[in-house]
Structure formats: C-alpha cells, structure tokens
Amino acid sequence: MTDAVQTVVSAAEYARMAETNTPTELIAGVIVVTPAPTPEHQQCSASLSRAVYPLIPNGRLYYAPIDVYFDESNVVQPDLVWVSEGGRCTVGAKWLEGPPDLIVEYQRHGVYVPGDAFESPVLAGRAVDVGAIFAP
C-alpha cells in the first residue's frame, strides 16, 4: 500500500490554476477537490439564495462556485456569500478577499418542518424559514 502524498501550495499558486466548475478549495495549503453537489444540495442552495436575497440591506450576494481568500493557505468556496457595502471583504478580479459579512454552507442535518426559523446574528431582526427551504 502506498501513502498518499499531499503537496502544499500557496494561494498564489492556487490562483494560477485553470478556472473550473469542479468544487475546488485550498484548505491549510492542500488543494481539496470534491464531487459536484447533489440535486438536493443545489435545490436547497437555490432556496437559500431566494430566502436570503430580500434580507440583505446592501452590497452583493454571491453563489458557489466563488473563491473567498482568507490567507495564503486558505481559499474556500461557500454556497452563499454576502459582501456588504463598506464591509471588510473586497471584490477582486479573481476572488473575494477577506471576511465576508455572511457565509452560508449548506449541510443537511436532521429534519426541518415549516415554521422552523433561523434568525441571523448579523442581520438583526431578520429570519429565514428553514423549514420551508429544507422541507422533504
């Protein structure tokens, strides 16, 4: 049996890779490639986008795949990213750089029913009916 060898790369090297729609991230300097999202994941991601969009007061909402640069070893592709006007995240030619105001990563855990809500700690007074989004 052969052990896998992981090559550590920088964000600059990652940025020189060819553009792709394959989910690819740089985590702790290691390029991580995952399979395409499932149809359920895509449907929930679209529902999340529709639910969150009317809640944002300003700025822009971005959808996966989009790179978010945190440092030379970490560039991730969240499902949904909000960058507010005047926030700490800047929009560059290749990626978003710095911490966005909101990151959403969809992962299904448990069962939700209509009426189950999530209230954002960032968007005070605004809530999303997660039961409607993740309903079976």
Coordinates of C-alpha atoms in Angstrom, one line a residue:
M1 CA 0.0 0.0 0.0
T2 CA 1.3 3.5 -0.9
D3 CA 0.7 6.5 1.3
A4 CA -0.8 9.5 -0.5
V5 CA 1.5 12.5 -0.8
Q6 CA -0.1 15.9 -0.3
T7 CA 1.7 18.8 -1.9
V8 CA 1.3 22.1 -0.1
V9 CA 0.6 25.1 -2.4
S10 CA 0.1 28.8 -1.8
A11 CA -2.9 30.9 -2.7
A12 CA -0.9 32.5 -5.4
E13 CA -0.3 29.0 -7.0
Y14 CA -3.9 28.1 -6.5
A15 CA -5.0 31.3 -8.3
R16 CA -2.9 30.3 -11.3
M17 CA -4.9 27.1 -11.8
A18 CA -7.3 27.0 -14.7
E19 CA -10.9 28.1 -14.0
T20 CA -13.2 25.2 -13.3
N21 CA -16.8 24.5 -12.1
T22 CA -15.5 21.5 -10.1
P23 CA -15.7 22.3 -6.4
T24 CA -12.1 23.1 -5.5
E25 CA -10.7 24.7 -2.4
L26 CA -7.4 25.4 -0.7
I27 CA -7.5 24.2 2.9
A28 CA -4.4 24.5 5.0
G29 CA -2.3 24.7 1.8
V30 CA -3.8 21.5 0.3
I31 CA -6.0 21.5 -2.8
V32 CA -9.2 19.7 -2.0
V33 CA -11.5 18.6 -4.9
T34 CA -15.0 17.3 -4.1
P35 CA -17.7 15.8 -6.3
A36 CA -20.3 18.1 -7.8
P37 CA -23.2 18.9 -5.4
T38 CA -26.2 16.6 -5.4
P39 CA -29.5 17.8 -6.9
E40 CA -30.9 18.1 -3.3
H41 CA -28.0 20.3 -2.4
Q42 CA -28.5 22.5 -5.4
Q43 CA -32.2 22.9 -4.8
C44 CA -31.6 23.9 -1.1
S45 CA -28.8 26.2 -2.2
A46 CA -31.2 27.9 -4.6
S47 CA -33.9 28.1 -2.0
L48 CA -31.5 29.7 0.5
S49 CA -30.4 32.3 -2.1
R50 CA -34.1 33.2 -2.7
A51 CA -34.7 33.4 1.0
V52 CA -31.6 35.5 1.9
Y53 CA -31.6 37.9 -1.0
P54 CA -34.5 40.1 0.2
L55 CA -33.0 40.3 3.7
I56 CA -29.7 41.9 2.7
P57 CA -29.8 45.7 3.2
N58 CA -26.9 46.5 0.7
G59 CA -23.9 45.0 -1.1
R60 CA -23.9 41.9 -3.2
L61 CA -24.8 38.3 -2.8
Y62 CA -22.6 35.7 -4.5
Y63 CA -23.3 32.0 -5.2
A64 CA -20.9 29.0 -5.4
P65 CA -18.6 28.5 -7.0
I66 CA -16.8 31.6 -6.0
D67 CA -13.4 31.7 -4.2
V68 CA -13.1 33.5 -0.9
Y69 CA -9.5 34.2 0.0
F70 CA -8.7 34.3 3.7
D71 CA -4.9 33.9 3.7
E72 CA -2.1 32.3 1.7
S73 CA -3.2 28.8 2.8
N74 CA -7.0 29.0 2.7
V75 CA -9.3 29.8 -0.2
V76 CA -12.8 28.4 0.2
Q77 CA -16.0 28.2 -1.9
P78 CA -19.0 28.6 0.3
D79 CA -22.5 28.1 -1.1
L80 CA -23.6 31.7 -0.5
V81 CA -21.6 34.8 0.4
W82 CA -22.9 38.3 1.2
V83 CA -20.5 41.2 0.9
S84 CA -21.9 44.4 2.3
E85 CA -21.1 47.9 1.2
G86 CA -18.2 49.2 3.3
G87 CA -17.5 45.7 4.8
R88 CA -14.1 44.2 5.3
C89 CA -14.3 41.9 2.2
T90 CA -13.2 43.3 -1.1
V91 CA -14.2 42.1 -4.5
G92 CA -11.2 41.4 -6.7
A93 CA -10.7 40.2 -10.3
K94 CA -10.0 36.6 -9.2
W95 CA -11.8 36.2 -5.8
L96 CA -13.4 37.8 -2.8
E97 CA -10.7 38.8 -0.3
G98 CA -11.2 39.0 3.4
P99 CA -14.0 38.1 5.7
P100 CA -17.5 38.5 4.1
D101 CA -20.4 39.7 6.2
L102 CA -22.2 36.4 5.8
I103 CA -21.2 32.9 4.6
V104 CA -23.7 30.1 4.2
E105 CA -22.6 26.5 3.7
Y106 CA -25.4 24.1 3.3
Q107 CA -25.2 20.8 5.1
R108 CA -28.2 18.7 5.8
H109 CA -28.5 17.6 9.4
G110 CA -31.9 16.4 10.7
V111 CA -35.4 17.2 9.5
Y112 CA -36.9 20.6 9.5
V113 CA -40.6 21.5 9.3
P114 CA -42.3 24.6 8.1
G115 CA -42.0 27.2 10.8
D116 CA -38.5 26.2 11.9
A117 CA -36.6 29.5 11.7
F118 CA -33.1 30.8 11.8
E119 CA -32.5 34.3 12.9
S120 CA -29.3 35.9 11.7
P121 CA -26.9 37.3 14.3
V122 CA -25.6 39.5 11.5
L123 CA -28.8 40.8 10.0
A124 CA -30.6 41.8 13.2
G125 CA -34.4 41.2 13.2
R126 CA -34.3 39.1 10.0
A127 CA -35.1 35.4 9.9
V128 CA -35.3 32.7 7.3
D129 CA -37.9 29.9 7.5
V130 CA -35.5 26.9 7.2
G131 CA -38.4 24.5 7.3
A132 CA -39.7 25.8 4.0
I133 CA -36.2 25.6 2.5
F134 CA -35.3 22.2 3.7
A135 CA -38.7 20.6 3.6
P136 CA -38.7 17.0 2.4

